[in-house]
Every structure is written in structure tokens, then in C-alpha cells.
mmCIF file of C-alpha atoms and ligand atoms in Angstrom:
data_model
loop_
_atom_site.group_PDB
_atom_site.id
_atom_site.type_symbol
_atom_site.label_atom_id
_atom_site.label_comp_id
_atom_site.label_asym_id
_atom_site.label_seq_id
_atom_site.Cartn_x
_atom_site.Cartn_y
_atom_site.Cartn_z
ATOM 1 C CA MET A 1 10.324 61.968 45.670
ATOM 2 C CA ASN A 2 9.296 65.596 45.673
ATOM 3 C CA LYS A 3 11.663 68.283 46.542
ATOM 4 C CA GLU A 4 10.406 68.691 50.197
ATOM 5 C CA SER A 5 10.260 64.767 50.878
ATOM 6 C CA LYS A 6 12.242 63.705 53.832
ATOM 7 C CA ILE A 7 14.871 61.583 52.798
ATOM 8 C CA TYR A 8 17.306 59.331 54.860
ATOM 9 C CA VAL A 9 20.695 58.573 53.305
ATOM 10 C CA ALA A 10 22.183 55.778 55.525
ATOM 11 C CA GLY A 11 25.818 55.781 55.163
ATOM 12 C CA HIS A 12 26.171 59.296 54.066
ATOM 13 C CA ARG A 13 29.874 59.654 54.608
ATOM 14 C CA GLY A 14 30.805 56.694 52.459
ATOM 15 C CA LEU A 15 31.671 56.296 48.810
ATOM 16 C CA VAL A 16 27.984 55.722 47.642
ATOM 17 C CA GLY A 17 26.211 57.666 50.334
ATOM 18 C CA SER A 18 28.089 60.858 49.942
ATOM 19 C CA ALA A 19 27.594 60.729 46.378
ATOM 20 C CA ILE A 20 23.831 60.263 46.845
ATOM 21 C CA VAL A 21 23.718 63.177 49.195
ATOM 22 C CA ARG A 22 25.733 65.352 46.785
ATOM 23 C CA ASN A 23 23.554 64.544 43.759
ATOM 24 C CA LEU A 24 20.325 64.924 45.671
ATOM 25 C CA LEU A 25 21.300 68.339 46.792
ATOM 26 C CA LYS A 26 22.514 69.242 43.138
ATOM 27 C CA GLN A 27 18.839 68.287 41.947
ATOM 28 C CA GLY A 28 17.305 70.382 44.603
ATOM 29 C CA TYR A 29 16.270 67.935 47.247
ATOM 30 C CA GLU A 30 16.819 69.614 50.469
ATOM 31 C CA ASN A 31 15.145 67.700 53.367
ATOM 32 C CA ILE A 32 17.934 65.136 53.772
ATOM 33 C CA ILE A 33 18.738 63.451 57.079
ATOM 34 C CA PHE A 34 21.719 61.283 58.099
ATOM 35 C CA ARG A 35 23.517 60.048 61.046
ATOM 36 C CA THR A 36 27.127 58.836 61.315
ATOM 37 C CA SER A 37 27.699 55.254 62.533
ATOM 38 C CA ARG A 38 28.916 56.629 65.886
ATOM 39 C CA GLU A 39 25.666 58.563 66.353
ATOM 40 C CA LEU A 40 23.463 55.638 65.260
ATOM 41 C CA ASP A 41 24.921 52.281 64.973
ATOM 42 C CA LEU A 42 22.414 50.461 62.567
ATOM 43 C CA ARG A 43 23.229 47.051 64.204
ATOM 44 C CA GLU A 44 21.206 48.278 67.205
ATOM 45 C CA LYS A 45 17.708 47.426 66.748
ATOM 46 C CA VAL A 46 16.351 49.654 69.644
ATOM 47 C CA ALA A 47 18.292 52.608 68.507
ATOM 48 C CA VAL A 48 17.265 52.133 64.907
ATOM 49 C CA ASP A 49 13.597 51.959 65.687
ATOM 50 C CA GLN A 50 13.797 55.106 67.962
ATOM 51 C CA PHE A 51 15.459 56.983 65.172
ATOM 52 C CA PHE A 52 12.684 55.877 62.623
ATOM 53 C CA GLU A 53 9.988 56.571 65.029
ATOM 54 C CA THR A 54 11.306 60.171 65.871
ATOM 55 C CA GLU A 55 12.418 61.202 62.459
ATOM 56 C CA LYS A 56 9.665 59.393 60.248
ATOM 57 C CA PRO A 57 11.706 59.483 56.933
ATOM 58 C CA GLU A 58 9.671 59.043 53.726
ATOM 59 C CA TYR A 59 12.384 57.888 51.490
ATOM 60 C CA VAL A 60 15.459 55.695 52.452
ATOM 61 C CA PHE A 61 18.588 55.036 50.461
ATOM 62 C CA LEU A 62 20.266 52.139 52.302
ATOM 63 C CA ALA A 63 24.007 52.821 51.580
ATOM 64 C CA ALA A 64 25.310 51.850 54.924
ATOM 65 C CA ALA A 65 27.044 48.526 55.070
ATOM 66 C CA LYS A 66 30.236 46.729 56.020
ATOM 67 C CA VAL A 67 32.193 47.122 52.917
ATOM 68 C CA GLY A 68 35.749 45.951 51.556
ATOM 69 C CA GLY A 69 37.804 44.571 48.986
ATOM 70 C CA ILE A 70 38.688 40.980 48.366
ATOM 71 C CA VAL A 71 41.211 40.322 51.107
ATOM 72 C CA ALA A 72 39.010 42.225 53.773
ATOM 73 C CA ASN A 73 35.984 40.147 52.701
ATOM 74 C CA ASN A 74 37.960 36.892 52.759
ATOM 75 C CA GLU A 75 39.378 37.516 56.065
ATOM 76 C CA TYR A 76 36.765 39.202 58.056
ATOM 77 C CA ARG A 77 34.005 36.732 56.944
ATOM 78 C CA ALA A 78 32.027 36.735 60.282
ATOM 79 C CA ASP A 79 31.801 40.508 60.403
ATOM 80 C CA PHE A 80 30.744 40.952 56.923
ATOM 81 C CA ILE A 81 27.785 38.481 57.036
ATOM 82 C CA ARG A 82 26.625 39.586 60.624
ATOM 83 C CA ASP A 83 27.114 43.486 60.372
ATOM 84 C CA ASN A 84 25.290 43.486 56.948
ATOM 85 C CA LEU A 85 22.455 41.186 57.929
ATOM 86 C CA LEU A 86 21.974 43.225 61.195
ATOM 87 C CA ILE A 87 21.969 46.669 59.288
ATOM 88 C CA GLN A 88 19.513 45.556 56.579
ATOM 89 C CA MET A 89 17.291 43.772 58.955
ATOM 90 C CA ASN A 90 17.051 46.733 61.285
ATOM 91 C CA VAL A 91 16.624 49.303 58.597
ATOM 92 C CA ILE A 92 14.332 47.513 56.360
ATOM 93 C CA ASP A 93 11.977 46.323 59.328
ATOM 94 C CA ALA A 94 12.069 49.887 60.712
ATOM 95 C CA ALA A 95 11.060 51.327 57.379
ATOM 96 C CA TYR A 96 8.036 48.941 57.236
ATOM 97 C CA ARG A 97 6.894 49.700 60.799
ATOM 98 C CA ASN A 98 7.150 53.563 60.231
ATOM 99 C CA ASN A 99 5.345 53.531 56.834
ATOM 100 C CA VAL A 100 8.401 54.648 54.726
ATOM 101 C CA GLU A 101 7.239 55.368 51.151
ATOM 102 C CA LYS A 102 9.942 53.657 49.425
ATOM 103 C CA LEU A 103 13.416 52.365 50.214
ATOM 104 C CA LEU A 104 16.361 51.523 47.881
ATOM 105 C CA PHE A 105 18.615 48.628 48.971
ATOM 106 C CA LEU A 106 22.220 48.614 47.520
ATOM 107 C CA GLY A 107 23.397 45.083 46.709
ATOM 108 C CA SER A 108 26.434 44.295 44.647
ATOM 109 C CA THR A 109 27.119 42.290 41.641
ATOM 110 C CA CYS A 110 29.101 39.584 43.723
ATOM 111 C CA ILE A 111 25.492 38.219 44.304
ATOM 112 C CA TYR A 112 25.884 36.462 41.023
ATOM 113 C CA PRO A 113 27.258 33.043 40.657
ATOM 114 C CA LYS A 114 31.144 33.025 40.140
ATOM 115 C CA LEU A 115 30.815 31.118 36.831
ATOM 116 C CA ALA A 116 27.563 32.797 35.501
ATOM 117 C CA PRO A 117 27.490 33.646 31.803
ATOM 118 C CA GLN A 118 28.713 37.070 30.929
ATOM 119 C CA PRO A 119 27.147 39.819 30.793
ATOM 120 C CA LEU A 120 25.582 39.147 34.071
ATOM 121 C CA LYS A 121 21.626 39.474 33.793
ATOM 122 C CA GLU A 122 19.390 39.978 36.708
ATOM 123 C CA GLU A 123 17.913 36.618 36.183
ATOM 124 C CA TYR A 124 21.136 34.772 36.961
ATOM 125 C CA LEU A 125 20.666 35.381 40.712
ATOM 126 C CA LEU A 126 20.685 32.122 42.703
ATOM 127 C CA THR A 127 21.375 30.041 39.636
ATOM 128 C CA GLY A 128 24.910 28.730 40.839
ATOM 129 C CA GLU A 129 27.755 28.592 43.398
ATOM 130 C CA LEU A 130 29.091 32.045 44.580
ATOM 131 C CA GLU A 131 32.715 33.165 44.623
ATOM 132 C CA PRO A 132 34.265 31.874 47.779
ATOM 133 C CA THR A 133 36.308 35.053 48.784
ATOM 134 C CA ASN A 134 33.089 37.129 49.378
ATOM 135 C CA GLU A 135 30.499 34.455 49.842
ATOM 136 C CA PRO A 136 29.379 35.558 53.421
ATOM 137 C CA TYR A 137 28.978 39.224 52.173
ATOM 138 C CA ALA A 138 27.143 37.900 49.106
ATOM 139 C CA ILE A 139 24.702 35.818 51.144
ATOM 140 C CA ALA A 140 24.055 38.804 53.532
ATOM 141 C CA LYS A 141 23.251 40.989 50.168
ATOM 142 C CA ILE A 142 21.073 38.232 48.754
ATOM 143 C CA ALA A 143 19.089 38.126 52.148
ATOM 144 C CA GLY A 144 18.512 41.846 51.759
ATOM 145 C CA ILE A 145 17.149 41.574 48.207
ATOM 146 C CA LYS A 146 14.918 38.789 49.422
ATOM 147 C CA MET A 147 13.794 40.741 52.431
ATOM 148 C CA CYS A 148 12.837 43.677 50.358
ATOM 149 C CA GLU A 149 11.080 41.215 47.832
ATOM 150 C CA SER A 150 9.188 39.468 50.737
ATOM 151 C CA TYR A 151 7.999 42.680 52.379
ATOM 152 C CA ASN A 152 6.691 43.877 49.169
ATOM 153 C CA ARG A 153 4.859 40.723 48.490
ATOM 154 C CA GLN A 154 3.471 40.171 52.027
ATOM 155 C CA TYR A 155 3.038 43.943 53.156
ATOM 156 C CA GLY A 156 2.776 45.747 49.898
ATOM 157 C CA THR A 157 5.642 47.877 50.421
ATOM 158 C CA LYS A 158 7.826 49.541 47.700
ATOM 159 C CA TYR A 159 11.290 48.375 48.337
ATOM 160 C CA ILE A 160 13.518 48.099 45.284
ATOM 161 C CA SER A 161 17.130 46.487 45.077
ATOM 162 C CA ALA A 162 19.985 47.903 42.918
ATOM 163 C CA MET A 163 22.989 45.837 41.951
ATOM 164 C CA PRO A 164 26.177 48.100 41.336
ATOM 165 C CA THR A 165 29.146 47.006 39.802
ATOM 166 C CA ASN A 166 32.611 47.917 41.321
ATOM 167 C CA LEU A 167 32.548 51.455 42.262
ATOM 168 C CA TYR A 168 35.098 54.294 42.730
ATOM 169 C CA GLY A 169 35.295 58.062 43.386
ATOM 170 C CA GLU A 170 35.308 60.793 46.212
ATOM 171 C CA ASN A 171 35.382 59.453 49.800
ATOM 172 C CA ASP A 172 36.568 55.957 48.738
ATOM 173 C CA ASN A 173 38.316 53.877 51.111
ATOM 174 C CA PHE A 174 42.229 54.032 50.525
ATOM 175 C CA ASP A 175 43.403 51.723 53.302
ATOM 176 C CA LEU A 176 45.615 49.255 51.545
ATOM 177 C CA HIS A 177 44.258 46.375 53.483
ATOM 178 C CA SER A 178 40.582 46.824 53.243
ATOM 179 C CA SER A 179 40.143 48.883 50.059
ATOM 180 C CA HIS A 180 38.985 47.821 46.625
ATOM 181 C CA VAL A 181 41.384 47.601 43.766
ATOM 182 C CA LEU A 182 40.828 50.993 42.390
ATOM 183 C CA PRO A 183 41.637 53.218 45.313
ATOM 184 C CA ALA A 184 44.457 50.764 46.311
ATOM 185 C CA LEU A 185 46.052 51.380 43.003
ATOM 186 C CA ILE A 186 45.852 55.110 42.946
ATOM 187 C CA ARG A 187 47.506 55.119 46.443
ATOM 188 C CA LYS A 188 50.308 52.467 45.675
ATOM 189 C CA PHE A 189 51.236 54.228 42.476
ATOM 190 C CA HIS A 190 51.147 57.663 43.991
ATOM 191 C CA GLU A 191 53.315 56.719 47.085
ATOM 192 C CA ALA A 192 55.718 54.798 44.729
ATOM 193 C CA LYS A 193 56.124 57.916 42.623
ATOM 194 C CA GLN A 194 56.651 60.259 45.662
ATOM 195 C CA ASN A 195 59.182 57.807 47.433
ATOM 196 C CA GLY A 196 60.970 56.843 44.325
ATOM 197 C CA THR A 197 60.103 53.144 44.656
ATOM 198 C CA SER A 198 61.155 51.088 41.664
ATOM 199 C CA ASN A 199 58.118 48.806 41.568
ATOM 200 C CA VAL A 200 54.449 48.509 42.627
ATOM 201 C CA GLU A 201 52.880 45.239 43.757
ATOM 202 C CA VAL A 202 49.562 44.391 42.106
ATOM 203 C CA TRP A 203 47.579 41.511 43.813
ATOM 204 C CA GLY A 204 46.727 38.439 41.844
ATOM 205 C CA THR A 205 47.486 37.397 38.174
ATOM 206 C CA GLY A 206 46.209 40.674 36.616
ATOM 207 C CA SER A 207 43.869 38.426 34.445
ATOM 208 C CA PRO A 208 40.522 39.114 36.196
ATOM 209 C CA LYS A 209 38.270 41.459 34.703
ATOM 210 C CA ARG A 210 36.290 44.035 36.310
ATOM 211 C CA GLU A 211 33.811 46.874 35.447
ATOM 212 C CA PHE A 212 34.137 50.236 37.144
ATOM 213 C CA LEU A 213 31.435 52.830 37.672
ATOM 214 C CA TYR A 214 32.043 56.335 38.890
ATOM 215 C CA SER A 215 30.160 57.099 42.216
ATOM 216 C CA ASP A 216 28.310 60.060 40.853
ATOM 217 C CA ASP A 217 26.818 57.990 38.051
ATOM 218 C CA LEU A 218 25.970 55.474 40.554
ATOM 219 C CA ALA A 219 24.134 58.035 42.718
ATOM 220 C CA GLU A 220 22.233 59.459 39.624
ATOM 221 C CA ALA A 221 21.056 55.905 38.798
ATOM 222 C CA CYS A 222 19.755 55.423 42.541
ATOM 223 C CA ILE A 223 17.848 58.779 42.466
ATOM 224 C CA PHE A 224 16.713 57.799 38.989
ATOM 225 C CA LEU A 225 15.387 54.345 40.249
ATOM 226 C CA MET A 226 13.777 55.914 43.167
ATOM 227 C CA ASN A 227 11.856 58.153 40.939
ATOM 228 C CA ASN A 228 11.062 55.730 38.016
ATOM 229 C CA TYR A 229 11.273 52.047 39.144
ATOM 230 C CA GLU A 230 8.856 49.842 41.101
ATOM 231 C CA GLY A 231 9.203 46.146 41.311
ATOM 232 C CA ASN A 232 10.581 43.061 42.819
ATOM 233 C CA GLU A 233 13.130 42.434 40.188
ATOM 234 C CA ILE A 234 16.693 43.425 40.957
ATOM 235 C CA VAL A 235 18.173 46.086 38.667
ATOM 236 C CA ASN A 236 21.898 46.114 37.655
ATOM 237 C CA ILE A 237 23.856 49.465 37.560
ATOM 238 C CA GLY A 238 27.037 49.625 35.619
ATOM 239 C CA VAL A 239 28.709 50.778 32.376
ATOM 240 C CA GLY A 240 28.574 47.446 30.436
ATOM 241 C CA GLU A 241 32.277 47.518 29.718
ATOM 242 C CA ASP A 242 34.959 45.773 31.607
ATOM 243 C CA ILE A 243 38.902 45.804 31.706
ATOM 244 C CA SER A 244 41.496 43.425 32.915
ATOM 245 C CA ILE A 245 43.251 44.219 36.298
ATOM 246 C CA LYS A 246 46.475 44.273 34.464
ATOM 247 C CA ASP A 247 45.279 46.889 31.857
ATOM 248 C CA LEU A 248 43.685 48.811 34.824
ATOM 249 C CA ALA A 249 46.895 48.797 36.513
ATOM 250 C CA TYR A 250 48.749 50.360 33.558
ATOM 251 C CA LYS A 251 45.986 52.997 33.229
ATOM 252 C CA VAL A 252 46.373 54.117 36.809
ATOM 253 C CA LYS A 253 50.129 54.150 36.492
ATOM 254 C CA GLU A 254 49.800 56.453 33.446
ATOM 255 C CA VAL A 255 47.272 58.951 35.118
ATOM 256 C CA VAL A 256 49.502 59.168 38.305
ATOM 257 C CA GLY A 257 52.869 59.395 36.383
ATOM 258 C CA PHE A 258 54.628 56.522 37.980
ATOM 259 C CA GLU A 259 57.544 55.459 35.850
ATOM 260 C CA GLY A 260 58.720 52.048 37.608
ATOM 261 C CA GLU A 261 57.773 48.460 37.059
ATOM 262 C CA ILE A 262 54.376 46.638 38.108
ATOM 263 C CA LYS A 263 54.858 43.300 39.645
ATOM 264 C CA PHE A 264 52.008 40.763 40.214
ATOM 265 C CA ASP A 265 51.714 39.236 43.802
ATOM 266 C CA THR A 266 50.266 35.632 42.778
ATOM 267 C CA SER A 267 49.913 34.770 46.420
ATOM 268 C CA LYS A 268 46.893 37.126 46.704
ATOM 269 C CA PRO A 269 43.520 35.926 45.506
ATOM 270 C CA ASP A 270 42.175 36.801 42.010
ATOM 271 C CA GLY A 271 38.571 36.246 43.039
ATOM 272 C CA THR A 272 35.843 35.924 40.553
ATOM 273 C CA PRO A 273 37.257 35.961 36.811
ATOM 274 C CA ARG A 274 34.820 38.334 35.339
ATOM 275 C CA LYS A 275 31.625 40.276 36.345
ATOM 276 C CA LEU A 276 30.621 42.260 33.519
ATOM 277 C CA VAL A 277 27.045 43.401 34.104
ATOM 278 C CA ASP A 278 24.110 43.522 31.591
ATOM 279 C CA VAL A 279 22.684 46.997 31.704
ATOM 280 C CA THR A 280 19.888 46.364 29.312
ATOM 281 C CA LYS A 281 17.215 46.780 31.856
ATOM 282 C CA ILE A 282 18.403 50.124 33.395
ATOM 283 C CA ASN A 283 19.039 51.596 29.942
ATOM 284 C CA ALA A 284 15.609 50.539 28.713
ATOM 285 C CA LEU A 285 14.212 52.504 31.791
ATOM 286 C CA GLY A 286 16.001 55.578 30.633
ATOM 287 C CA TRP A 287 19.250 55.616 32.565
ATOM 288 C CA LYS A 288 22.860 55.376 31.076
ATOM 289 C CA ALA A 289 26.260 56.016 32.675
ATOM 290 C CA THR A 290 28.089 59.051 31.403
ATOM 291 C CA VAL A 291 31.337 59.117 33.182
ATOM 292 C CA SER A 292 34.086 57.163 31.237
ATOM 293 C CA LEU A 293 36.896 55.289 33.000
ATOM 294 C CA GLU A 294 39.522 57.840 31.728
ATOM 295 C CA VAL A 295 37.448 60.929 32.937
ATOM 296 C CA GLY A 296 36.645 58.990 36.213
ATOM 297 C CA LEU A 297 40.175 58.152 37.050
ATOM 298 C CA ASN A 298 41.317 61.547 36.589
ATOM 299 C CA LYS A 299 38.598 62.924 38.912
ATOM 300 C CA ALA A 300 39.350 60.256 41.269
ATOM 301 C CA TYR A 301 43.204 60.981 41.477
ATOM 302 C CA THR A 302 42.571 64.623 41.635
ATOM 303 C CA TRP A 303 40.293 64.068 44.524
ATOM 304 C CA TYR A 304 42.891 61.798 46.232
ATOM 305 C CA LEU A 305 45.462 64.478 45.854
ATOM 306 C CA GLU A 306 43.295 67.141 47.311
ATOM 307 C CA ASN A 307 42.253 64.969 50.367
ATOM 308 C CA GLU A 308 45.388 62.626 50.666
ATOM 309 C CA LEU A 309 46.310 63.547 54.216
ATOM 310 C CA THR A 310 42.543 62.946 55.553
ATOM 311 C CA THR A 311 42.246 59.764 53.544
ATOM 312 C CA THR A 312 45.352 58.148 54.557
ATOM 313 C CA VAL A 313 46.504 59.452 57.922
ATOM 314 C CA ASN A 314 44.895 56.803 59.837
ATOM 315 C CA ASN A 315 45.589 54.004 57.418
HETATM 316 N N1 NDP B 401 32.366 50.163 46.843
HETATM 317 C C1 NDP B 401 31.946 49.356 45.854
HETATM 318 O O1 NDP B 401 32.701 49.288 45.006
HETATM 319 C C2 NDP B 401 30.518 48.953 45.990
HETATM 320 C C3 NDP B 401 29.698 49.124 47.004
HETATM 321 N N2 NDP B 401 28.538 48.675 46.885
HETATM 322 C C4 NDP B 401 27.511 48.795 47.830
HETATM 323 O O2 NDP B 401 27.168 50.122 48.092
HETATM 324 C C5 NDP B 401 26.870 50.314 49.509
HETATM 325 C C6 NDP B 401 27.825 51.508 50.076
HETATM 326 O O3 NDP B 401 29.248 51.009 49.854
HETATM 327 P P1 NDP B 401 30.505 52.072 49.912
HETATM 328 O O4 NDP B 401 29.927 53.609 49.902
HETATM 329 O O5 NDP B 401 31.241 51.762 49.003
HETATM 330 O O6 NDP B 401 31.024 51.776 51.375
HETATM 331 P P2 NDP B 401 31.783 52.887 52.459
HETATM 332 O O7 NDP B 401 32.590 51.752 53.333
HETATM 333 O O8 NDP B 401 32.397 53.888 51.674
HETATM 334 O O9 NDP B 401 30.617 53.517 53.368
HETATM 335 C C7 NDP B 401 29.838 52.755 54.159
HETATM 336 C C8 NDP B 401 29.100 53.537 55.003
HETATM 337 O O10 NDP B 401 28.261 52.891 55.989
HETATM 338 C C9 NDP B 401 28.305 53.370 57.192
HETATM 339 N N3 NDP B 401 28.236 52.173 58.071
HETATM 340 C C10 NDP B 401 28.884 51.099 58.325
HETATM 341 N N4 NDP B 401 28.563 50.402 59.330
HETATM 342 C C11 NDP B 401 27.710 51.053 60.058
HETATM 343 C C12 NDP B 401 26.805 50.985 61.074
HETATM 344 N N5 NDP B 401 27.041 49.781 61.893
HETATM 345 N N6 NDP B 401 25.891 51.786 61.360
HETATM 346 C C13 NDP B 401 25.802 52.875 60.718
HETATM 347 N N7 NDP B 401 26.375 53.107 59.631
HETATM 348 C C14 NDP B 401 27.269 52.195 59.313
HETATM 349 C C15 NDP B 401 29.575 53.990 57.406
HETATM 350 O O11 NDP B 401 29.222 55.241 58.128
HETATM 351 P P3 NDP B 401 30.220 56.001 58.969
HETATM 352 O O12 NDP B 401 31.248 56.662 57.863
HETATM 353 O O13 NDP B 401 29.642 57.103 59.822
HETATM 354 O O14 NDP B 401 31.071 55.105 59.934
HETATM 355 C C16 NDP B 401 29.961 54.487 55.995
HETATM 356 O O15 NDP B 401 29.708 55.764 55.875
HETATM 357 C C17 NDP B 401 27.017 49.141 50.220
HETATM 358 O O16 NDP B 401 25.770 48.539 50.305
HETATM 359 C C18 NDP B 401 27.853 48.286 49.266
HETATM 360 O O17 NDP B 401 27.662 46.901 49.358
HETATM 361 C C19 NDP B 401 28.041 47.696 45.794
HETATM 362 C C20 NDP B 401 28.830 47.584 44.816
HETATM 363 C C21 NDP B 401 30.231 48.064 44.658
HETATM 364 C C1 F7E B 402 32.790 45.320 44.724
HETATM 365 C C2 F7E B 402 33.108 43.975 45.081
HETATM 366 O O1 F7E B 402 34.411 43.850 45.555
HETATM 367 C C3 F7E B 402 34.886 42.797 46.033
HETATM 368 O O2 F7E B 402 35.289 41.837 45.044
HETATM 369 P P1 F7E B 402 36.394 42.111 43.910
HETATM 370 O O3 F7E B 402 35.763 42.866 42.773
HETATM 371 O O4 F7E B 402 37.209 41.017 43.753
HETATM 372 O O5 F7E B 402 37.286 43.265 44.744
HETATM 373 P P2 F7E B 402 38.558 44.120 44.555
HETATM 374 O O6 F7E B 402 38.369 45.370 44.231
HETATM 375 O O7 F7E B 402 39.184 43.967 46.081
HETATM 376 O O8 F7E B 402 39.657 43.253 43.721
HETATM 377 C C4 F7E B 402 39.498 43.133 42.234
HETATM 378 C C5 F7E B 402 40.556 42.522 41.682
HETATM 379 O O9 F7E B 402 41.750 43.301 41.755
HETATM 380 C C6 F7E B 402 42.829 42.539 42.220
HETATM 381 N N1 F7E B 402 43.812 43.544 42.879
HETATM 382 C C7 F7E B 402 44.986 43.823 42.289
HETATM 383 N N2 F7E B 402 45.628 44.713 43.209
HETATM 384 C C8 F7E B 402 44.803 45.034 44.198
HETATM 385 C C9 F7E B 402 45.010 45.787 45.433
HETATM 386 O O10 F7E B 402 45.859 46.384 45.745
HETATM 387 N N3 F7E B 402 43.781 45.836 46.239
HETATM 388 C C10 F7E B 402 42.575 45.106 45.989
HETATM 389 N N4 F7E B 402 41.624 45.372 46.807
HETATM 390 N N5 F7E B 402 42.516 44.306 44.866
HETATM 391 C C11 F7E B 402 43.603 44.435 43.951
HETATM 392 C C12 F7E B 402 42.176 41.665 43.113
HETATM 393 O O11 F7E B 402 43.154 40.484 43.414
HETATM 394 C C13 F7E B 402 41.044 41.232 42.477
HETATM 395 O O12 F7E B 402 41.433 40.194 41.466
HETATM 396 C C14 F7E B 402 33.935 41.991 46.955
HETATM 397 O O13 F7E B 402 34.674 41.291 47.987
HETATM 398 C C15 F7E B 402 32.729 42.534 47.168
HETATM 399 O O14 F7E B 402 33.203 43.622 48.143
HETATM 400 C C16 F7E B 402 32.290 43.427 46.019
HETATM 401 O O15 F7E B 402 30.941 43.390 45.873
#
């Protein structure tokens, strides 16, 4: 990309898309275009085609998707597979038909088999059964990866697929039913502290392990890959370190300053036991995460405090 390139960031109001826009602007890219889902529903093929024909973006970051935590994925299984397949299909195909120079598709580490060896290497894709709680979402993501790869092979396009680990940061989803664990814990501990509640419920047994990457690190990695990587192989994006949900809960409790108890609600699913990513490939390409979990947690909590009303008023 050069600084004048026309760049479309799909999903610019979300956790990832907003971080990509922030980091593009910081790096001097100014010709960025975006639409809210209300202005352009990416599930609608005709509207997507019209948008690409009119705007002719040169680069596309595909960060628009139906996204949610373990319970939302498990409950709204049809929505997760349908919306994601439609969005990907429409955007990737319109990119091809309108000669987009390069597209970055965002997958997720849930595409790897539930019981794959750790850390997860890119080559483990499609080597075993998926985690049942998010299988429909993972299947859609795998279809997206294969769509990029197939267009590259048949049409000579330059579409790349990045697989981020669990993310957190500004503009995260703090709705307790549909969010991921980290924003949920920030909100739960904060509200318990404010209301003087004696305990906070953490879902599952606390034993699963997850890896957490700050959204600005992820955005930098995406821009780095857009500028420096070409190929059909997927690329993991992570920090290469994980933590149990129990230890994470104690860390968030400390950052927020909640002094009560933590209770584990074992009626809620644990999901996959572990998904630590192997980051050898992206590190070798020249990118490494810089925000530690301690620093990121404090940043995320500060952002939450500054935006609490707008993030929770409708949830
Ligand atoms: N969050 C995480 O932990 C992880 C996320 N990812 C991937 O990163 C990408 C972005 O996720 P994240 O930022 O967390 O998600 P968010 O839910 O924060 O944001 C998703 C964005 O997608 C847009 N969107 C959703 N549906 C449509 C639609 N029908 N038409 C147009 N736009 C739509 C929304 O737009 P609007 O606001 O205008 O409604 C929203 O801004 C996804 O592909 C996700 O799979 C991968 C690994 C982990
Ligand atoms: C990024 C990834 O995110 C999803 O997978 P996940 O990692 O399992 O997602 P999660 O963040 O919701 O949970 C992580 C762990 O944390 C536990 N947990 C405790 N307490 C809360 C809690 O209060 N909320 C949530 N959501 N989880 C909690 C929870 O029980 C689980 O053991 C995919 O569906 C898919 O979307 C995907 O790709």
C-alpha cells in the first residue's frame, strides 16, 4: 500500500476494524473508506457489488463479521454460519470482480482442531474435529480461507488470511451475553465493585487456557502483513503465551480493584481446553507483539471507564 492508496476497512466500528483505522491513520494512510452495517449490509450481494463498482477500493481489510463469545456462538449457530458465509462470499467476490489489489481476510484460531497439539501451527488446519461450541463459525471462517486460496490459485489474486488469537481493547463488545471473556470480566468486576456485590460469577471451570492480544497489536500485524506478505498459507497472529481463565479472572479483579469473591459457574461451557498459537511464522516475517497483558488490561479498563455509558447503555 502507498499512503494514497484507497483502502476499504469493512467493520470499522468494531474492535478490530476501529484499531485498523486508528493504526492506518497513525501511519499516514489517509484515503480510507468505510460504511456502517446500516449503510451497507454486507450480506446483501447487490448492495456490495454496487459499493465496489462505485468506490473501486484498491486494498480491503475484511474485519466485518458476526462475532461473539462462547455462549453466543453456541446459541445462534445459524446466524453465525449464515452471516459470515454471506459477508465473506460477497466481499471476496466483489473484490475480485473489481480488481482489488490485495485483500486481508480475518479468520480466528477457532479454525484449528479442538485437540490439536500446542502451540497451534498453521499446518494443523483441517487435521481434526472442531470445538463444538463454535463449529458453525469456524466452518464459515475455514470457507473464507479456502475462498481466498482458491481465488488466488484460479484467478491470480493476492488475498491473504490472518488467524488472530483472542483479542481485546477499545470498542470491544461489553454485552454480557454475547461478549468474549475479557470484556465480560472487566464489566462484571467493575459493576460488582460499584454495586458492592460480594461475588462475581466466572463461566466454566476456570481451567481452559486462552491467549490474549491487544487490538492495536493486531492492527499493526494486519497492516504489516498487507505490506509484507503474499501467499496462500494462513498466518497466525498472537503473543505466544497463554493464561488460564482462573488466573485471568484474578488479574482482572486486581486491575479493577474488586475485593469480593470469584465463583465458577460450571453449568456454562469451557469450550476448547487450550489454543495457544505458534507465532514463529509472523515473527520470522518481522512482526512481534509489543503490548503485555498487564499493560493491555489497564488500557482496556481505562477505555471502558471513559466509555462505560456508551458501551453498556443498550446492553
Ligand atoms: N474479537 C476477537 O476476539 C476475535 C476476532 N476475530 C475476527 O476479527 C474480525 C473482527 O472482529 P471484531 O472486531 O471482534 O468484531 P466486532 O463485533 O467488534 O465488529 C464487527 C464489525 O462487523 C460489522 N458487521 C457485522 N455484520 C455486518 C453486516 N451484515 N454488514 C456490514 N458490516 C457488518 C459491524 O459493523 P457495524 O458496527 O456498523 O454494525 C462491526 O463493526 C472478525 O472476522 C472476527 O472473526 C478473530 C479472532 C478473535
Ligand atoms: C475468539 C474466539 O472466541 C470464542 O471462543 P472462546 O475463546 O471459547 O470464547 P470466550 O472468550 O467467550 O470464552 C473463553 C473462556 O472464558 C470462559 N468465561 C468465563 N467467564 C466468561 C464470561 O463471563 N463470558 C465469556 N464469554 N466467557 C467466559 C468461557 O467459559 C471459556 O472457557 C469463539 O466462540 C470464537 O468466537 C472465537 O474465535
